[in-house]
Tab-separated table of C-alpha atoms and ligand atoms in Angstrom:
chain	number	residue	atom	x	y	z
A	1271	MET	CA	-140.342	-22.410	50.466
A	1272	PRO	CA	-139.150	-18.800	50.664
A	1273	ASN	CA	-136.180	-17.828	48.517
A	1274	VAL	CA	-133.661	-15.275	49.743
A	1275	VAL	CA	-131.204	-13.112	47.833
A	1276	VAL	CA	-128.126	-11.883	49.683
A	1277	VAL	CA	-126.621	-8.684	48.249
A	1278	GLY	CA	-123.823	-6.355	49.242
A	1279	THR	CA	-125.114	-2.802	49.783
A	1280	GLN	CA	-121.781	-0.977	49.555
A	1281	TRP	CA	-118.605	-1.596	47.510
A	1282	GLY	CA	-118.212	-5.292	48.322
A	1283	ASP	CA	-116.511	-7.020	51.265
A	1284	GLU	CA	-119.510	-6.421	53.531
A	1285	GLY	CA	-119.098	-9.832	55.148
A	1286	LYS	CA	-121.606	-11.654	52.939
A	1287	GLY	CA	-119.686	-14.920	53.337
A	1288	LYS	CA	-120.484	-15.303	57.015
A	1289	ILE	CA	-124.175	-14.428	56.564
A	1290	VAL	CA	-124.504	-16.780	53.589
A	1291	ASP	CA	-122.903	-19.545	55.649
A	1292	LEU	CA	-125.345	-18.910	58.470
A	1293	LEU	CA	-128.411	-18.877	56.199
A	1294	THR	CA	-127.268	-21.954	54.298
A	1295	GLU	CA	-128.419	-24.055	57.264
A	1296	ARG	CA	-131.976	-23.333	56.094
A	1297	ALA	CA	-131.389	-23.602	52.324
A	1298	GLN	CA	-131.371	-26.735	50.207
A	1299	LEU	CA	-129.806	-24.898	47.255
A	1300	VAL	CA	-127.264	-22.066	47.111
A	1301	VAL	CA	-126.753	-20.288	43.788
A	1302	ARG	CA	-124.028	-17.864	42.753
A	1303	TYR	CA	-125.381	-15.486	40.077
A	1304	GLN	CA	-122.606	-13.136	38.904
A	1305	GLY	CA	-118.935	-12.173	39.160
A	1306	GLY	CA	-116.080	-14.623	39.251
A	1307	ASN	CA	-112.907	-15.198	41.180
A	1308	ASN	CA	-112.548	-11.457	41.760
A	1309	ALA	CA	-114.613	-12.287	44.856
A	1310	GLY	CA	-113.286	-14.220	47.781
A	1311	HIS	CA	-114.046	-15.032	51.344
A	1312	THR	CA	-112.553	-17.000	54.155
A	1313	LEU	CA	-114.576	-19.197	56.471
A	1314	VAL	CA	-113.389	-20.786	59.660
A	1315	VAL	CA	-115.337	-23.946	60.406
A	1316	GLY	CA	-114.401	-26.177	63.316
A	1317	GLY	CA	-111.062	-24.371	63.578
A	1318	GLU	CA	-110.263	-25.076	59.898
A	1319	LYS	CA	-109.809	-22.214	57.447
A	1320	PHE	CA	-111.385	-22.418	53.975
A	1321	ILE	CA	-110.937	-19.840	51.216
A	1322	PHE	CA	-113.570	-19.647	48.486
A	1323	HIS	CA	-113.490	-17.648	45.263
A	1324	LEU	CA	-115.995	-19.425	43.028
A	1325	ILE	CA	-117.639	-22.355	44.755
A	1326	PRO	CA	-120.406	-21.351	47.183
A	1327	SER	CA	-119.359	-22.044	50.766
A	1328	GLY	CA	-122.576	-24.061	51.041
A	1329	ILE	CA	-120.439	-26.961	49.775
A	1330	LEU	CA	-119.322	-27.435	53.399
A	1331	HIS	CA	-122.920	-28.179	54.445
A	1332	PRO	CA	-123.844	-31.816	53.809
A	1333	GLY	CA	-127.015	-32.067	51.754
A	1334	THR	CA	-126.787	-28.581	50.236
A	1335	VAL	CA	-126.635	-28.333	46.455
A	1336	CYS	CA	-124.422	-25.504	45.149
A	1337	LEU	CA	-125.042	-24.025	41.726
A	1338	ILE	CA	-123.051	-21.648	39.540
A	1339	GLY	CA	-125.347	-19.624	37.323
A	1340	ASN	CA	-124.945	-18.386	33.772
A	1341	GLY	CA	-124.246	-14.854	35.030
A	1342	VAL	CA	-120.926	-15.963	36.525
A	1343	VAL	CA	-117.606	-15.883	34.648
A	1344	LEU	CA	-115.764	-19.088	35.460
A	1345	ASP	CA	-112.013	-19.572	35.355
A	1346	PRO	CA	-111.805	-23.381	35.018
A	1347	GLU	CA	-108.245	-23.520	36.389
A	1348	VAL	CA	-109.261	-21.715	39.563
A	1349	PHE	CA	-112.502	-23.664	39.832
A	1350	LEU	CA	-110.836	-27.069	39.496
A	1351	MET	CA	-108.127	-26.065	41.956
A	1352	GLU	CA	-110.846	-25.175	44.462
A	1353	VAL	CA	-112.531	-28.539	43.844
A	1354	ASP	CA	-109.224	-30.404	44.352
A	1355	ARG	CA	-108.420	-28.512	47.534
A	1356	LEU	CA	-111.800	-29.354	49.001
A	1357	ARG	CA	-111.504	-33.026	48.027
A	1358	ASN	CA	-108.009	-33.188	49.542
A	1359	ARG	CA	-109.535	-32.079	52.804
A	1360	GLY	CA	-112.141	-34.782	52.724
A	1361	ILE	CA	-115.078	-32.688	51.470
A	1362	LYS	CA	-117.292	-34.562	49.033
A	1363	VAL	CA	-117.618	-32.646	45.752
A	1364	GLY	CA	-119.502	-34.068	42.767
A	1365	PRO	CA	-122.615	-33.715	40.600
A	1366	GLU	CA	-124.809	-34.479	43.618
A	1367	ASN	CA	-123.766	-31.234	45.359
A	1368	LEU	CA	-122.139	-28.980	42.747
A	1369	ARG	CA	-123.466	-28.023	39.290
A	1370	ILE	CA	-122.476	-25.364	36.746
A	1371	SER	CA	-124.676	-23.815	34.107
A	1372	GLU	CA	-123.640	-24.922	30.623
A	1373	ARG	CA	-124.168	-21.266	29.620
A	1374	THR	CA	-121.604	-19.835	32.040
A	1375	GLN	CA	-118.904	-17.803	30.306
A	1376	VAL	CA	-115.330	-19.065	30.582
A	1377	ILE	CA	-112.393	-16.864	31.556
A	1378	MET	CA	-109.641	-17.644	29.044
A	1379	PRO	CA	-105.903	-17.008	29.517
A	1380	TYR	CA	-106.021	-14.035	27.126
A	1381	HIS	CA	-108.654	-12.380	29.359
A	1382	ARG	CA	-106.313	-12.493	32.325
A	1383	ARG	CA	-103.347	-11.201	30.325
A	1384	ILE	CA	-105.358	-8.368	28.781
A	1385	ASP	CA	-106.784	-7.345	32.186
A	1386	VAL	CA	-103.326	-7.024	33.764
A	1387	ALA	CA	-101.573	-5.425	30.760
A	1388	ARG	CA	-104.352	-2.908	30.263
A	1389	GLU	CA	-104.229	-1.764	33.883
A	1390	GLU	CA	-100.440	-1.412	33.695
A	1391	LYS	CA	-100.748	0.687	30.551
A	1392	LYS	CA	-103.383	2.950	32.119
A	1393	GLY	CA	-101.187	3.920	35.082
A	1394	ALA	CA	-102.850	6.617	37.205
A	1395	GLY	CA	-106.315	6.272	35.593
A	1396	LYS	CA	-106.594	2.554	36.304
A	1397	ILE	CA	-109.717	0.986	37.823
A	1398	GLY	CA	-107.674	-1.159	40.201
A	1399	THR	CA	-109.166	-4.418	38.923
A	1400	THR	CA	-108.316	-7.716	40.585
A	1401	GLY	CA	-106.468	-8.756	37.404
A	1402	ARG	CA	-108.416	-11.996	37.094
A	1403	GLY	CA	-109.721	-11.357	33.564
A	1404	ILE	CA	-113.250	-10.541	34.731
A	1405	GLY	CA	-113.851	-7.405	32.610
A	1406	PRO	CA	-112.369	-8.787	29.360
A	1407	CYS	CA	-114.454	-11.963	29.745
A	1408	TYR	CA	-117.722	-10.044	30.169
A	1409	GLU	CA	-116.718	-7.869	27.189
A	1410	ASP	CA	-116.526	-10.969	25.011
A	1411	LYS	CA	-119.863	-12.223	26.358
A	1412	VAL	CA	-121.601	-9.039	25.265
A	1413	ALA	CA	-119.685	-8.977	21.972
A	1414	ARG	CA	-121.062	-12.501	21.345
A	1415	ARG	CA	-117.637	-14.046	20.941
A	1416	GLY	CA	-117.373	-15.575	24.418
A	1417	ILE	CA	-116.575	-19.217	25.112
A	1418	ARG	CA	-119.151	-20.918	27.309
A	1419	VAL	CA	-118.758	-23.919	29.576
A	1420	ALA	CA	-120.636	-26.151	27.093
A	1421	ASP	CA	-118.069	-25.279	24.383
A	1422	LEU	CA	-115.305	-26.917	26.447
A	1423	VAL	CA	-116.664	-30.374	25.674
A	1424	ASP	CA	-116.988	-29.857	21.929
A	1425	PRO	CA	-113.529	-29.918	20.266
A	1426	GLU	CA	-114.864	-28.697	16.912
A	1427	ILE	CA	-116.714	-25.717	18.343
A	1428	LEU	CA	-113.872	-24.762	20.678
A	1429	GLN	CA	-111.330	-24.968	17.837
A	1430	ALA	CA	-113.546	-22.842	15.580
A	1431	LYS	CA	-114.231	-20.237	18.261
A	1432	LEU	CA	-110.557	-19.949	19.155
A	1433	ALA	CA	-109.580	-19.702	15.491
A	1434	ASP	CA	-112.044	-16.854	15.167
A	1435	VAL	CA	-111.124	-14.923	18.292
A	1436	LEU	CA	-107.422	-15.569	18.901
A	1437	PRO	CA	-105.925	-13.617	15.971
A	1438	GLU	CA	-107.735	-10.497	17.213
A	1439	LYS	CA	-106.650	-11.073	20.829
A	1440	ASN	CA	-103.046	-11.665	19.794
A	1441	PHE	CA	-103.006	-8.567	17.602
A	1442	TYR	CA	-104.348	-6.439	20.483
A	1443	LEU	CA	-101.974	-8.032	22.993
A	1444	GLU	CA	-98.865	-7.672	20.847
A	1445	LYS	CA	-99.413	-4.441	18.990
A	1446	PHE	CA	-101.300	-2.376	21.535
A	1447	LEU	CA	-100.409	-3.784	24.942
A	1448	HIS	CA	-96.904	-5.007	24.028
A	1449	GLY	CA	-97.694	-8.353	25.632
A	1450	LYS	CA	-97.011	-11.975	24.650
A	1451	PRO	CA	-99.401	-13.714	22.192
A	1452	PHE	CA	-100.983	-17.170	22.680
A	1453	GLU	CA	-100.780	-20.445	20.702
A	1454	LEU	CA	-104.171	-21.875	19.716
A	1455	GLU	CA	-103.154	-25.553	20.142
A	1456	GLU	CA	-101.925	-25.022	23.678
A	1457	ILE	CA	-105.171	-23.412	24.799
A	1458	LEU	CA	-107.275	-25.965	22.937
A	1459	THR	CA	-105.586	-28.960	24.562
A	1460	SER	CA	-105.628	-27.674	28.113
A	1461	TYR	CA	-109.196	-26.295	27.949
A	1462	LEU	CA	-110.553	-29.541	26.461
A	1463	GLU	CA	-108.888	-31.427	29.298
A	1464	MET	CA	-110.517	-29.164	31.843
A	1465	GLY	CA	-113.816	-29.420	29.946
A	1466	ALA	CA	-113.722	-33.193	30.389
A	1467	ARG	CA	-113.441	-32.719	34.159
A	1468	LEU	CA	-116.274	-30.167	34.186
A	1469	LYS	CA	-118.625	-32.252	32.034
A	1470	PRO	CA	-120.330	-34.219	34.844
A	1471	LEU	CA	-121.156	-30.943	36.595
A	1472	MET	CA	-122.724	-29.151	33.608
A	1473	THR	CA	-126.479	-28.653	33.670
A	1474	ASN	CA	-129.383	-26.355	32.887
A	1475	VAL	CA	-129.474	-24.359	36.140
A	1476	SER	CA	-132.763	-22.657	35.256
A	1477	VAL	CA	-134.528	-26.023	34.941
A	1478	LEU	CA	-132.987	-27.296	38.176
A	1479	LEU	CA	-134.201	-24.193	39.991
A	1480	GLN	CA	-137.695	-24.565	38.605
A	1481	GLN	CA	-137.819	-28.143	39.902
A	1482	ALA	CA	-136.579	-26.947	43.300
A	1483	VAL	CA	-139.268	-24.246	43.434
A	1484	LYS	CA	-141.958	-26.793	42.523
A	1485	SER	CA	-140.867	-29.146	45.267
A	1486	GLY	CA	-140.949	-26.379	47.869
A	1487	LYS	CA	-137.204	-26.146	48.526
A	1488	ASN	CA	-135.504	-23.066	50.009
A	1489	ILE	CA	-133.099	-21.343	47.623
A	1490	LEU	CA	-130.400	-18.881	48.609
A	1491	PHE	CA	-129.112	-16.611	45.846
A	1492	GLU	CA	-125.630	-15.360	46.586
A	1493	GLY	CA	-124.399	-12.098	45.069
A	1494	ALA	CA	-120.723	-11.186	44.893
A	1495	GLN	CA	-119.215	-7.686	45.161
A	1496	GLY	CA	-121.724	-4.949	46.054
A	1497	THR	CA	-124.435	-2.632	44.741
A	1498	HIS	CA	-122.095	0.304	44.094
A	1499	LEU	CA	-119.760	-1.887	42.028
A	1500	ASP	CA	-122.710	-2.746	39.738
A	1501	ILE	CA	-121.935	-2.122	36.054
A	1502	ASP	CA	-125.204	-0.198	35.590
A	1503	HIS	CA	-125.925	1.331	38.989
A	1504	GLY	CA	-122.483	1.693	40.550
A	1505	THR	CA	-119.851	4.417	40.464
A	1506	TYR	CA	-119.105	3.866	36.771
A	1507	PRO	CA	-116.410	3.343	35.464
A	1508	PHE	CA	-114.975	2.344	38.863
A	1509	VAL	CA	-117.135	-0.767	38.977
A	1510	THR	CA	-116.992	-4.457	38.195
A	1511	SER	CA	-118.460	-5.786	34.926
A	1512	SER	CA	-121.564	-7.572	36.202
A	1513	ASN	CA	-124.828	-6.872	38.052
A	1514	PRO	CA	-124.492	-7.625	41.779
A	1515	VAL	CA	-127.941	-6.037	42.419
A	1516	ALA	CA	-130.777	-8.422	43.257
A	1517	GLY	CA	-132.167	-8.272	39.713
A	1518	GLY	CA	-128.956	-9.990	38.612
A	1519	ALA	CA	-130.206	-13.109	40.407
A	1520	CYS	CA	-132.886	-13.470	37.727
A	1521	THR	CA	-130.769	-12.886	34.627
A	1522	GLY	CA	-127.792	-14.680	36.153
A	1523	THR	CA	-129.581	-17.953	36.950
A	1524	GLY	CA	-132.784	-18.134	34.917
A	1525	VAL	CA	-135.512	-17.617	37.525
A	1526	GLY	CA	-138.339	-15.111	37.246
A	1527	PRO	CA	-138.548	-12.090	39.600
A	1528	GLY	CA	-141.588	-13.571	41.351
A	1529	GLU	CA	-139.370	-16.285	42.844
A	1530	LEU	CA	-137.254	-13.790	44.812
A	1531	HIS	CA	-139.118	-13.418	48.099
A	1532	HIS	CA	-136.688	-11.726	50.488
A	1533	ILE	CA	-133.791	-9.466	49.621
A	1534	LEU	CA	-131.303	-9.231	52.445
A	1535	GLY	CA	-128.844	-6.342	52.170
A	1536	ILE	CA	-125.520	-6.862	53.912
A	1537	VAL	CA	-124.281	-3.643	55.506
A	1538	LYS	CA	-120.852	-3.359	57.058
A	1539	ALA	CA	-121.149	-1.004	60.072
A	1540	TYR	CA	-118.659	1.289	58.299
A	1541	THR	CA	-117.644	1.570	54.643
A	1542	THR	CA	-114.735	0.068	52.698
A	1543	ARG	CA	-113.617	0.117	49.115
A	1544	VAL	CA	-110.765	-1.593	47.229
A	1545	GLY	CA	-109.429	-0.204	43.993
A	1546	GLY	CA	-109.985	3.263	42.549
A	1547	GLY	CA	-113.024	5.540	42.495
A	1548	PRO	CA	-114.700	8.198	44.626
A	1549	PHE	CA	-115.474	7.424	48.275
A	1550	PRO	CA	-117.071	10.408	50.076
A	1551	THR	CA	-116.757	9.158	53.674
A	1552	GLU	CA	-113.195	7.834	53.361
A	1553	CYS	CA	-111.085	8.482	56.495
A	1554	LEU	CA	-107.426	9.089	55.740
A	1555	ASP	CA	-106.634	9.555	59.426
A	1556	LYS	CA	-106.395	7.490	62.577
A	1557	ILE	CA	-110.070	6.521	62.331
A	1558	GLY	CA	-109.233	4.886	58.980
A	1559	ASP	CA	-106.279	3.108	60.618
A	1560	HIS	CA	-108.508	1.871	63.453
A	1561	LEU	CA	-110.998	0.427	60.956
A	1562	VAL	CA	-108.261	-1.287	58.905
A	1563	GLU	CA	-106.589	-2.759	61.976
A	1564	CYS	CA	-109.623	-3.778	64.024
A	1565	GLY	CA	-111.615	-4.875	60.967
A	1566	VAL	CA	-108.605	-6.635	59.357
A	1567	GLU	CA	-109.422	-4.825	56.140
A	1568	PHE	CA	-107.195	-6.486	53.573
A	1569	GLY	CA	-108.604	-7.910	50.315
A	1570	SER	CA	-109.140	-11.679	50.410
A	1571	THR	CA	-108.361	-11.995	46.684
A	1572	THR	CA	-105.484	-9.562	46.171
A	1573	GLY	CA	-104.359	-8.835	49.756
A	1574	ARG	CA	-104.658	-5.075	49.107
A	1575	ARG	CA	-105.318	-2.758	52.068
A	1576	ARG	CA	-108.931	-1.626	51.846
A	1577	ARG	CA	-109.821	2.049	51.981
A	1578	CYS	CA	-112.011	2.686	55.048
A	1579	GLY	CA	-114.484	5.318	56.229
A	1580	TRP	CA	-117.696	6.016	58.134
A	1581	LEU	CA	-121.062	4.490	57.268
A	1582	ASP	CA	-122.753	6.271	54.363
A	1583	ALA	CA	-126.565	6.296	54.453
A	1584	VAL	CA	-126.765	7.775	50.927
A	1585	VAL	CA	-125.036	4.639	49.660
A	1586	LEU	CA	-127.415	2.461	51.719
A	1587	LYS	CA	-130.614	4.242	50.715
A	1588	ASP	CA	-129.649	3.813	47.073
A	1589	ALA	CA	-128.991	0.135	47.736
A	1590	ALA	CA	-132.417	-0.236	49.413
A	1591	ARG	CA	-134.099	1.202	46.327
A	1592	LEU	CA	-131.992	-0.540	43.688
A	1593	ASN	CA	-132.373	-3.984	45.262
A	1594	GLY	CA	-135.816	-3.691	46.830
A	1595	LEU	CA	-134.293	-4.643	50.180
A	1596	THR	CA	-136.628	-6.313	52.663
A	1597	GLY	CA	-134.098	-6.698	55.481
A	1598	LEU	CA	-130.634	-5.656	56.602
A	1599	ALA	CA	-127.797	-7.676	58.113
A	1600	ILE	CA	-125.306	-5.441	59.915
A	1601	THR	CA	-121.795	-6.875	60.044
A	1602	LYS	CA	-118.600	-6.029	61.913
A	1603	LEU	CA	-120.416	-3.888	64.448
A	1604	ASP	CA	-117.772	-4.818	67.041
A	1605	VAL	CA	-115.139	-2.929	64.984
A	1606	LEU	CA	-116.757	0.400	65.977
A	1607	THR	CA	-116.315	-0.344	69.708
A	1608	THR	CA	-114.197	2.375	71.446
A	1609	LEU	CA	-114.773	4.969	68.697
A	1610	ASP	CA	-116.520	8.017	70.177
A	1611	PRO	CA	-118.415	9.670	68.628
A	1612	VAL	CA	-119.508	7.385	65.796
A	1613	LYS	CA	-120.517	9.159	62.614
A	1614	ILE	CA	-123.052	8.404	59.900
A	1615	CYS	CA	-123.156	10.319	56.623
A	1616	VAL	CA	-126.801	11.366	56.173
A	1617	GLY	CA	-126.484	13.330	52.932
A	1618	TYR	CA	-124.031	15.047	50.597
A	1619	ASP	CA	-123.223	18.725	50.265
A	1620	ASP	CA	-122.630	19.463	46.589
A	1621	GLY	CA	-121.403	23.070	46.558
A	1622	GLY	CA	-124.185	24.220	48.906
A	1623	VAL	CA	-126.845	21.971	47.384
A	1624	ARG	CA	-128.006	19.013	49.473
A	1625	ARG	CA	-128.113	15.601	47.799
A	1626	ASP	CA	-129.839	12.498	49.208
A	1627	THR	CA	-129.150	10.094	46.350
A	1628	MET	CA	-125.939	9.104	44.587
A	1629	PRO	CA	-125.218	11.384	41.630
A	1630	GLY	CA	-125.021	9.779	38.199
A	1631	THR	CA	-121.479	10.858	37.379
A	1632	ILE	CA	-118.078	10.529	38.996
A	1633	LYS	CA	-117.448	14.232	38.477
A	1634	GLU	CA	-120.432	15.154	40.643
A	1635	LEU	CA	-119.692	12.512	43.289
A	1636	GLU	CA	-116.112	13.739	43.603
A	1637	ARG	CA	-117.486	17.195	44.366
A	1638	CYS	CA	-119.759	15.950	47.147
A	1639	ARG	CA	-118.791	16.406	50.794
A	1640	PRO	CA	-120.402	14.160	53.408
A	1641	VAL	CA	-122.838	15.681	55.905
A	1642	PHE	CA	-122.293	13.769	59.147
A	1643	GLU	CA	-124.519	13.083	62.089
A	1644	GLU	CA	-122.673	12.197	65.302
A	1645	LEU	CA	-123.890	9.623	67.797
A	1646	PRO	CA	-122.402	8.605	71.128
A	1647	GLY	CA	-120.049	5.631	70.927
A	1648	TRP	CA	-119.742	2.617	73.237
A	1649	SER	CA	-116.820	0.849	74.865
A	1650	GLU	CA	-118.478	-2.424	75.923
A	1651	ASP	CA	-117.296	-5.637	74.260
A	1652	LEU	CA	-120.112	-6.774	71.935
A	1653	ARG	CA	-118.746	-10.155	70.957
A	1654	GLY	CA	-120.526	-12.093	73.665
A	1655	VAL	CA	-123.934	-10.491	73.060
A	1656	ARG	CA	-126.557	-12.831	71.543
A	1657	ARG	CA	-129.791	-10.879	72.084
A	1658	TYR	CA	-130.607	-7.507	70.565
A	1659	GLU	CA	-131.918	-6.135	73.853
A	1660	ASP	CA	-128.597	-6.980	75.540
A	1661	LEU	CA	-126.657	-4.600	73.294
A	1662	PRO	CA	-125.464	-1.382	74.994
A	1663	ALA	CA	-127.990	1.475	74.738
A	1664	ASN	CA	-125.693	3.548	72.498
A	1665	THR	CA	-125.200	0.619	70.124
A	1666	ARG	CA	-128.957	0.164	69.845
A	1667	GLN	CA	-129.333	3.901	69.220
A	1668	TYR	CA	-126.827	3.609	66.345
A	1669	LEU	CA	-128.664	0.640	64.835
A	1670	LYS	CA	-132.052	2.315	65.227
A	1671	ARG	CA	-130.753	5.365	63.366
A	1672	VAL	CA	-129.455	3.166	60.535
A	1673	GLU	CA	-132.864	1.497	60.268
A	1674	GLU	CA	-134.603	4.884	60.204
A	1675	LEU	CA	-132.295	6.343	57.580
A	1676	VAL	CA	-132.472	3.330	55.262
A	1677	GLY	CA	-136.126	2.537	55.933
A	1678	VAL	CA	-135.514	-1.230	56.118
A	1679	PRO	CA	-135.623	-3.428	59.259
A	1680	ILE	CA	-132.499	-5.001	60.696
A	1681	GLN	CA	-132.797	-8.800	60.769
A	1682	LEU	CA	-129.285	-9.904	61.684
A	1683	VAL	CA	-126.385	-8.297	63.540
A	1684	SER	CA	-122.890	-9.751	63.427
A	1685	VAL	CA	-120.688	-8.938	66.418
A	1686	GLY	CA	-117.644	-11.067	65.591
A	1687	PRO	CA	-116.209	-13.333	62.883
A	1688	ASP	CA	-117.474	-16.676	64.245
A	1689	ARG	CA	-120.792	-18.140	63.140
A	1690	GLU	CA	-122.028	-18.028	66.752
A	1691	GLU	CA	-121.203	-14.332	67.161
A	1692	THR	CA	-124.497	-13.278	65.599
A	1693	ILE	CA	-127.754	-11.799	66.834
A	1694	VAL	CA	-130.689	-13.148	64.840
A	1695	VAL	CA	-133.634	-10.760	65.086
A	1696	ARG	CA	-135.501	-12.559	62.333
A	1697	ASN	CA	-134.264	-15.285	59.984
A	1698	PRO	CA	-135.483	-14.377	56.466
A	1699	PHE	CA	-136.154	-18.081	55.784
A	1700	GLU	CA	-138.757	-18.161	58.567
B	2389	IMP	P1	-112.710	-6.449	38.575
B	2389	IMP	O1	-114.001	-6.977	39.085
B	2389	IMP	O2	-111.522	-7.349	38.858
B	2389	IMP	O3	-112.780	-6.062	37.133
B	2389	IMP	O4	-112.399	-5.089	39.383
B	2389	IMP	C1	-113.191	-3.934	39.212
B	2389	IMP	C2	-113.350	-3.181	40.531
B	2389	IMP	O5	-114.146	-3.962	41.416
B	2389	IMP	C3	-112.043	-2.910	41.285
B	2389	IMP	O6	-112.167	-1.683	41.980
B	2389	IMP	C4	-111.969	-4.061	42.281
B	2389	IMP	O7	-111.183	-3.749	43.412
B	2389	IMP	C5	-113.436	-4.188	42.637
B	2389	IMP	N1	-113.791	-5.530	43.108
B	2389	IMP	C6	-113.942	-6.647	42.380
B	2389	IMP	N2	-114.294	-7.690	43.155
B	2389	IMP	C7	-114.374	-7.211	44.407
B	2389	IMP	C8	-114.742	-7.802	45.671
B	2389	IMP	O8	-115.063	-8.990	45.780
B	2389	IMP	N3	-114.710	-6.962	46.739
B	2389	IMP	C9	-114.402	-5.651	46.639
B	2389	IMP	N4	-114.078	-5.061	45.498
B	2389	IMP	C10	-114.062	-5.824	44.382
């Protein structure tokens, strides 16, 4: 009966995939509500490695229904490739366990080309996007000229929409970005073909969710990226183009706020960021190298080395407020083992003025220097620990301080990449 939203509290890559996989055992439905194939995570199940960008990993759990909400931007090529890969490995994928909202926006080939060409043109000032066409697709959604999943099964509508939008895209691509233009017929044919394959999966996700709520099912809402990459609340303009915050689960799927019962914030025990933008606790020294190496901090979508630094409680407190967090899941705690002392940023020093919340502009955030609190480290291997009380005293002291600073209880602690390497203090579905 309870519904749970899983959100990233930092700049993405908090390890949501593992926690979602774990919680899926208690959920009958898993719903993705925003973002696209800029996200990605790898799961190892029974020794087999699976990489997901769009389809919720819940697809690996027999009996779980996976939904893609209207807030997502869907690249049909990538989506269908993911479906084929799963089927080739013997995973059943069909309308009984995978549905897409007919209102979901479609990433078109011109979105991808514009995304890449624009970043190249920007040079030093670039956002560092994943180049998957995410931003340009959301731009068209808001400009009311987007192509939605339902349009892919209506040749007349798709033809008319392309005829309307393509001349403008080609003009921009050729004249401003010095890129190659597109042929309408080519896009039309291939997108109608993909539309035919998507047709059996199309549905009204909002209605499906309402039925699930009425029949007392557990729903897991899965956010991609993280709170500080949110288009409204993140470090704008170094953000993604959607709303990863918990509120996005409502607009991105069609459920009312009253149906979101628990909001679980995923907190990596340190901080990482990919792409450009300010990052107050970034460590450009051997601590940063330790975090990259021990945490294997390379992007799962682009392979880029992630920027790493100490945990930032200002970032987390903002996330607690912006999402209404009811619980925390701490991930990758084992990566801090052997570091001594361990540091937590408890506030910012902005030219002698103390700040406890994220400033509204990049200019101010760039000025801020982290104020650190130091705690004693630990050298014990955490990966075999399964009960909170069995954690070393210094590790518990670190976790207690995080709880105090953020003001939200810790419900899960991950001490290694495997599903079993987790301490469950309280399952939010209970
Ligand atoms: P976009 O979402 O591809 O437009 O990229 C915008 C910004 O969000 C860039 O800094 C990306 O590196 C970042 N970003 C997008 N998706 C992810 C993610 O899943 N994890 C971490 N950063 C991401």
